[in-house]
Amino acid sequence: MAGIFFLGGWAWFAYFAGREAEARSLPMAGAGLHTQGGGTGAGPSSADEDMLAGKLFGGLLPIEAVLASKAYADAMDGGCTYAIIRTGGGIAQTPPTSGVGSAWWERFGGDWRQTPSIGTGREPLDACSGEWDGALTEELRQALDAPGNWYMRDGVGTDLHIYSATDRIAARIRYGD
């Protein structure tokens, strides 16, 4: 048994013996993690953020424009992530829903309800609306208030999904950890 530990230790030593010092050191906490959009979250500012919109909506809806997108929250204890798109024309009046096999953060839709929406207290739209243009916030509020559109909230109030075929807008907004 001791021979196994000795050989394991020898293999470890042999692997790192010829490597440079920084290759042998452990990475700093948070190394490789990054925030997107320079912390502002205003509009799409990188390919990663446009990729979020593509993952959420790409197989479900035609994307004419990414209106706002932020893939990573700024705070460890909660923050905003969102993807808001202008859809192409000719979309269905009923909203699509992502497949069950996709990761939860890449899902759009589910338990859709028709608008007008009923507020539930803590609203992701209220918490995150300062991160994009005021006209977009107003358009999203109108989509929630006007009959004939669709919305979905998760059970704890951190996710809000909006779909309007008439206004050609789809949004997934999350406020939370």
PDB file of C-alpha atoms in Angstrom:
ATOM      1  CA  MET A   1       0.000   0.000   0.000  1.00  0.00           C
ATOM      2  CA  ALA A   2       2.804   2.415   0.823  1.00  0.00           C
ATOM      3  CA  GLY A   3       4.278   1.730  -2.621  1.00  0.00           C
ATOM      4  CA  ILE A   4       1.171   3.063  -4.304  1.00  0.00           C
ATOM      5  CA  PHE A   5       1.394   6.343  -2.382  1.00  0.00           C
ATOM      6  CA  PHE A   6       5.121   6.545  -3.115  1.00  0.00           C
ATOM      7  CA  LEU A   7       4.578   6.050  -6.855  1.00  0.00           C
ATOM      8  CA  GLY A   8       1.722   8.522  -6.845  1.00  0.00           C
ATOM      9  CA  GLY A   9       3.904  11.107  -5.122  1.00  0.00           C
ATOM     10  CA  TRP A  10       6.773  10.377  -7.511  1.00  0.00           C
ATOM     11  CA  ALA A  11       4.493  10.833 -10.525  1.00  0.00           C
ATOM     12  CA  TRP A  12       3.303  14.156  -9.117  1.00  0.00           C
ATOM     13  CA  PHE A  13       6.895  15.310  -8.580  1.00  0.00           C
ATOM     14  CA  ALA A  14       7.989  14.148 -12.034  1.00  0.00           C
ATOM     15  CA  TYR A  15       5.092  15.953 -13.677  1.00  0.00           C
ATOM     16  CA  PHE A  16       5.786  19.300 -12.013  1.00  0.00           C
ATOM     17  CA  ALA A  17       9.595  19.115 -11.761  1.00  0.00           C
ATOM     18  CA  GLY A  18      10.305  20.664 -15.140  1.00  0.00           C
ATOM     19  CA  ARG A  19       7.427  23.128 -15.197  1.00  0.00           C
ATOM     20  CA  GLU A  20       7.665  26.828 -14.501  1.00  0.00           C
ATOM     21  CA  ALA A  21       6.688  28.190 -11.088  1.00  0.00           C
ATOM     22  CA  GLU A  22       3.370  29.715 -12.196  1.00  0.00           C
ATOM     23  CA  ALA A  23       2.361  26.397 -13.742  1.00  0.00           C
ATOM     24  CA  ARG A  24       2.886  24.705 -10.359  1.00  0.00           C
ATOM     25  CA  SER A  25       0.929  27.232  -8.329  1.00  0.00           C
ATOM     26  CA  LEU A  26      -2.772  27.070  -7.657  1.00  0.00           C
ATOM     27  CA  PRO A  27      -4.946  29.662  -9.390  1.00  0.00           C
ATOM     28  CA  MET A  28      -6.181  32.622  -7.370  1.00  0.00           C
ATOM     29  CA  ALA A  29      -9.758  32.528  -6.159  1.00  0.00           C
ATOM     30  CA  GLY A  30     -12.022  33.708  -8.952  1.00  0.00           C
ATOM     31  CA  ALA A  31      -9.402  33.212 -11.664  1.00  0.00           C
ATOM     32  CA  GLY A  32     -11.120  32.559 -14.953  1.00  0.00           C
ATOM     33  CA  LEU A  33     -14.349  34.165 -13.768  1.00  0.00           C
ATOM     34  CA  HIS A  34     -15.389  37.383 -15.422  1.00  0.00           C
ATOM     35  CA  THR A  35     -18.262  39.787 -15.487  1.00  0.00           C
ATOM     36  CA  GLN A  36     -19.798  40.760 -18.771  1.00  0.00           C
ATOM     37  CA  GLY A  37     -20.606  44.205 -20.051  1.00  0.00           C
ATOM     38  CA  GLY A  38     -18.165  46.027 -17.801  1.00  0.00           C
ATOM     39  CA  GLY A  39     -20.719  45.878 -14.984  1.00  0.00           C
ATOM     40  CA  THR A  40     -23.162  48.187 -16.757  1.00  0.00           C
ATOM     41  CA  GLY A  41     -25.402  45.588 -18.334  1.00  0.00           C
ATOM     42  CA  ALA A  42     -26.676  48.119 -20.850  1.00  0.00           C
ATOM     43  CA  GLY A  43     -27.382  46.307 -24.078  1.00  0.00           C
ATOM     44  CA  PRO A  44     -25.376  43.597 -25.751  1.00  0.00           C
ATOM     45  CA  SER A  45     -21.714  44.343 -25.232  1.00  0.00           C
ATOM     46  CA  SER A  46     -20.012  41.102 -26.149  1.00  0.00           C
ATOM     47  CA  ALA A  47     -20.334  37.964 -28.191  1.00  0.00           C
ATOM     48  CA  ASP A  48     -20.901  35.975 -24.963  1.00  0.00           C
ATOM     49  CA  GLU A  49     -23.973  38.009 -24.175  1.00  0.00           C
ATOM     50  CA  ASP A  50     -25.373  37.670 -27.689  1.00  0.00           C
ATOM     51  CA  MET A  51     -24.685  33.954 -27.306  1.00  0.00           C
ATOM     52  CA  LEU A  52     -27.035  33.880 -24.292  1.00  0.00           C
ATOM     53  CA  ALA A  53     -29.858  35.190 -26.475  1.00  0.00           C
ATOM     54  CA  GLY A  54     -28.935  32.608 -29.111  1.00  0.00           C
ATOM     55  CA  LYS A  55     -29.032  29.771 -26.564  1.00  0.00           C
ATOM     56  CA  LEU A  56     -32.369  30.878 -25.149  1.00  0.00           C
ATOM     57  CA  PHE A  57     -34.185  31.762 -28.337  1.00  0.00           C
ATOM     58  CA  GLY A  58     -32.115  30.454 -31.257  1.00  0.00           C
ATOM     59  CA  GLY A  59     -33.936  27.198 -31.840  1.00  0.00           C
ATOM     60  CA  LEU A  60     -37.329  28.624 -30.878  1.00  0.00           C
ATOM     61  CA  LEU A  61     -37.701  32.045 -32.474  1.00  0.00           C
ATOM     62  CA  PRO A  62     -36.126  34.023 -35.311  1.00  0.00           C
ATOM     63  CA  ILE A  63     -33.905  36.723 -33.760  1.00  0.00           C
ATOM     64  CA  GLU A  64     -34.054  40.021 -35.625  1.00  0.00           C
ATOM     65  CA  ALA A  65     -32.152  41.985 -32.962  1.00  0.00           C
ATOM     66  CA  VAL A  66     -30.802  41.503 -29.455  1.00  0.00           C
ATOM     67  CA  LEU A  67     -32.262  44.461 -27.530  1.00  0.00           C
ATOM     68  CA  ALA A  68     -30.522  43.777 -24.207  1.00  0.00           C
ATOM     69  CA  SER A  69     -28.509  40.874 -22.886  1.00  0.00           C
ATOM     70  CA  LYS A  70     -26.419  40.127 -19.835  1.00  0.00           C
ATOM     71  CA  ALA A  71     -25.148  36.636 -19.238  1.00  0.00           C
ATOM     72  CA  TYR A  72     -23.673  37.028 -15.735  1.00  0.00           C
ATOM     73  CA  ALA A  73     -24.938  38.771 -12.590  1.00  0.00           C
ATOM     74  CA  ASP A  74     -22.710  41.456 -11.084  1.00  0.00           C
ATOM     75  CA  ALA A  75     -23.224  40.395  -7.474  1.00  0.00           C
ATOM     76  CA  MET A  76     -22.581  37.065  -5.794  1.00  0.00           C
ATOM     77  CA  ASP A  77     -25.733  37.331  -3.656  1.00  0.00           C
ATOM     78  CA  GLY A  78     -28.036  38.247  -6.513  1.00  0.00           C
ATOM     79  CA  GLY A  79     -28.221  40.382  -9.566  1.00  0.00           C
ATOM     80  CA  CYS A  80     -29.740  40.548 -13.001  1.00  0.00           C
ATOM     81  CA  THR A  81     -29.299  38.323 -16.004  1.00  0.00           C
ATOM     82  CA  TYR A  82     -31.470  38.746 -19.055  1.00  0.00           C
ATOM     83  CA  ALA A  83     -31.924  38.276 -22.766  1.00  0.00           C
ATOM     84  CA  ILE A  84     -34.449  40.438 -24.583  1.00  0.00           C
ATOM     85  CA  ILE A  85     -34.916  40.128 -28.341  1.00  0.00           C
ATOM     86  CA  ARG A  86     -36.931  41.537 -31.187  1.00  0.00           C
ATOM     87  CA  THR A  87     -38.251  38.528 -33.070  1.00  0.00           C
ATOM     88  CA  GLY A  88     -38.576  38.202 -36.790  1.00  0.00           C
ATOM     89  CA  GLY A  89     -41.998  38.396 -38.378  1.00  0.00           C
ATOM     90  CA  GLY A  90     -44.442  35.567 -38.885  1.00  0.00           C
ATOM     91  CA  ILE A  91     -44.166  34.001 -35.428  1.00  0.00           C
ATOM     92  CA  ALA A  92     -46.937  32.006 -33.759  1.00  0.00           C
ATOM     93  CA  GLN A  93     -49.418  33.741 -31.448  1.00  0.00           C
ATOM     94  CA  THR A  94     -48.796  31.101 -28.769  1.00  0.00           C
ATOM     95  CA  PRO A  95     -45.347  31.082 -27.164  1.00  0.00           C
ATOM     96  CA  PRO A  96     -42.767  28.358 -27.664  1.00  0.00           C
ATOM     97  CA  THR A  97     -41.163  26.463 -24.790  1.00  0.00           C
ATOM     98  CA  SER A  98     -37.632  25.096 -24.582  1.00  0.00           C
ATOM     99  CA  GLY A  99     -37.065  21.381 -24.356  1.00  0.00           C
ATOM    100  CA  VAL A 100     -36.916  19.718 -20.953  1.00  0.00           C
ATOM    101  CA  GLY A 101     -33.393  18.456 -21.597  1.00  0.00           C
ATOM    102  CA  SER A 102     -31.854  21.925 -21.706  1.00  0.00           C
ATOM    103  CA  ALA A 103     -30.180  23.444 -18.645  1.00  0.00           C
ATOM    104  CA  TRP A 104     -32.513  25.555 -16.498  1.00  0.00           C
ATOM    105  CA  TRP A 105     -30.665  28.779 -17.311  1.00  0.00           C
ATOM    106  CA  GLU A 106     -31.076  28.106 -21.036  1.00  0.00           C
ATOM    107  CA  ARG A 107     -34.828  27.462 -20.904  1.00  0.00           C
ATOM    108  CA  PHE A 108     -37.486  29.787 -22.182  1.00  0.00           C
ATOM    109  CA  GLY A 109     -41.112  29.377 -21.208  1.00  0.00           C
ATOM    110  CA  GLY A 110     -42.978  26.617 -19.508  1.00  0.00           C
ATOM    111  CA  ASP A 111     -46.122  27.339 -17.525  1.00  0.00           C
ATOM    112  CA  TRP A 112     -47.341  30.187 -19.768  1.00  0.00           C
ATOM    113  CA  ARG A 113     -50.205  32.423 -18.673  1.00  0.00           C
ATOM    114  CA  GLN A 114     -52.072  35.004 -20.711  1.00  0.00           C
ATOM    115  CA  THR A 115     -51.702  38.669 -19.958  1.00  0.00           C
ATOM    116  CA  PRO A 116     -52.565  40.952 -18.287  1.00  0.00           C
ATOM    117  CA  SER A 117     -50.227  39.720 -15.605  1.00  0.00           C
ATOM    118  CA  ILE A 118     -50.881  39.716 -11.906  1.00  0.00           C
ATOM    119  CA  GLY A 119     -47.983  41.096  -9.866  1.00  0.00           C
ATOM    120  CA  THR A 120     -46.403  38.836  -7.295  1.00  0.00           C
ATOM    121  CA  GLY A 121     -44.426  41.295  -5.194  1.00  0.00           C
ATOM    122  CA  ARG A 122     -40.723  41.047  -6.001  1.00  0.00           C
ATOM    123  CA  GLU A 123     -40.590  41.651  -9.725  1.00  0.00           C
ATOM    124  CA  PRO A 124     -37.513  40.894 -11.863  1.00  0.00           C
ATOM    125  CA  LEU A 125     -38.633  43.593 -14.302  1.00  0.00           C
ATOM    126  CA  ASP A 126     -38.649  46.230 -11.544  1.00  0.00           C
ATOM    127  CA  ALA A 127     -35.312  45.074 -10.148  1.00  0.00           C
ATOM    128  CA  CYS A 128     -33.491  44.949 -13.493  1.00  0.00           C
ATOM    129  CA  SER A 129     -35.122  47.680 -15.592  1.00  0.00           C
ATOM    130  CA  GLY A 130     -32.448  50.233 -14.668  1.00  0.00           C
ATOM    131  CA  GLU A 131     -29.931  48.232 -16.684  1.00  0.00           C
ATOM    132  CA  TRP A 132     -31.419  48.987 -20.107  1.00  0.00           C
ATOM    133  CA  ASP A 133     -33.186  51.769 -21.976  1.00  0.00           C
ATOM    134  CA  GLY A 134     -36.360  53.226 -20.447  1.00  0.00           C
ATOM    135  CA  ALA A 135     -38.301  52.797 -23.698  1.00  0.00           C
ATOM    136  CA  LEU A 136     -37.585  49.055 -23.591  1.00  0.00           C
ATOM    137  CA  THR A 137     -38.821  48.886 -20.000  1.00  0.00           C
ATOM    138  CA  GLU A 138     -42.041  50.604 -21.032  1.00  0.00           C
ATOM    139  CA  GLU A 139     -42.485  48.209 -23.959  1.00  0.00           C
ATOM    140  CA  LEU A 140     -42.064  45.208 -21.638  1.00  0.00           C
ATOM    141  CA  ARG A 141     -44.545  46.667 -19.124  1.00  0.00           C
ATOM    142  CA  GLN A 142     -47.076  47.247 -21.903  1.00  0.00           C
ATOM    143  CA  ALA A 143     -46.605  43.659 -23.082  1.00  0.00           C
ATOM    144  CA  LEU A 144     -47.405  42.459 -19.546  1.00  0.00           C
ATOM    145  CA  ASP A 145     -50.450  44.735 -19.217  1.00  0.00           C
ATOM    146  CA  ALA A 146     -52.027  44.267 -22.658  1.00  0.00           C
ATOM    147  CA  PRO A 147     -54.319  41.297 -23.269  1.00  0.00           C
ATOM    148  CA  GLY A 148     -53.247  38.731 -25.849  1.00  0.00           C
ATOM    149  CA  ASN A 149     -49.605  38.338 -24.780  1.00  0.00           C
ATOM    150  CA  TRP A 150     -48.003  35.704 -22.568  1.00  0.00           C
ATOM    151  CA  TYR A 151     -45.853  35.590 -19.444  1.00  0.00           C
ATOM    152  CA  MET A 152     -44.386  33.011 -17.133  1.00  0.00           C
ATOM    153  CA  ARG A 153     -42.975  33.341 -13.632  1.00  0.00           C
ATOM    154  CA  ASP A 154     -41.133  30.691 -11.693  1.00  0.00           C
ATOM    155  CA  GLY A 155     -42.395  29.558  -8.299  1.00  0.00           C
ATOM    156  CA  VAL A 156     -40.133  31.830  -6.233  1.00  0.00           C
ATOM    157  CA  GLY A 157     -40.425  35.018  -8.272  1.00  0.00           C
ATOM    158  CA  THR A 158     -36.865  35.233  -9.619  1.00  0.00           C
ATOM    159  CA  ASP A 159     -37.622  34.530 -13.295  1.00  0.00           C
ATOM    160  CA  LEU A 160     -39.966  36.387 -15.621  1.00  0.00           C
ATOM    161  CA  HIS A 161     -40.510  35.335 -19.240  1.00  0.00           C
ATOM    162  CA  ILE A 162     -42.464  37.548 -21.641  1.00  0.00           C
ATOM    163  CA  TYR A 163     -43.714  36.745 -25.131  1.00  0.00           C
ATOM    164  CA  SER A 164     -45.625  39.047 -27.466  1.00  0.00           C
ATOM    165  CA  ALA A 165     -46.183  38.002 -31.066  1.00  0.00           C
ATOM    166  CA  THR A 166     -47.906  41.309 -31.811  1.00  0.00           C
ATOM    167  CA  ASP A 167     -45.014  43.434 -30.531  1.00  0.00           C
ATOM    168  CA  ARG A 168     -42.445  40.844 -31.711  1.00  0.00           C
ATOM    169  CA  ILE A 169     -40.648  40.783 -28.369  1.00  0.00           C
ATOM    170  CA  ALA A 170     -39.434  37.922 -26.194  1.00  0.00           C
ATOM    171  CA  ALA A 171     -37.661  38.302 -22.870  1.00  0.00           C
ATOM    172  CA  ARG A 172     -36.224  36.174 -20.097  1.00  0.00           C
ATOM    173  CA  ILE A 173     -35.317  38.241 -17.034  1.00  0.00           C
ATOM    174  CA  ARG A 174     -33.868  36.796 -13.848  1.00  0.00           C
ATOM    175  CA  TYR A 175     -33.141  38.577 -10.606  1.00  0.00           C
ATOM    176  CA  GLY A 176     -31.606  36.431  -7.937  1.00  0.00           C
ATOM    177  CA  ASP A 177     -28.660  34.274  -7.054  1.00  0.00           C
TER     178      ASP A 177
END
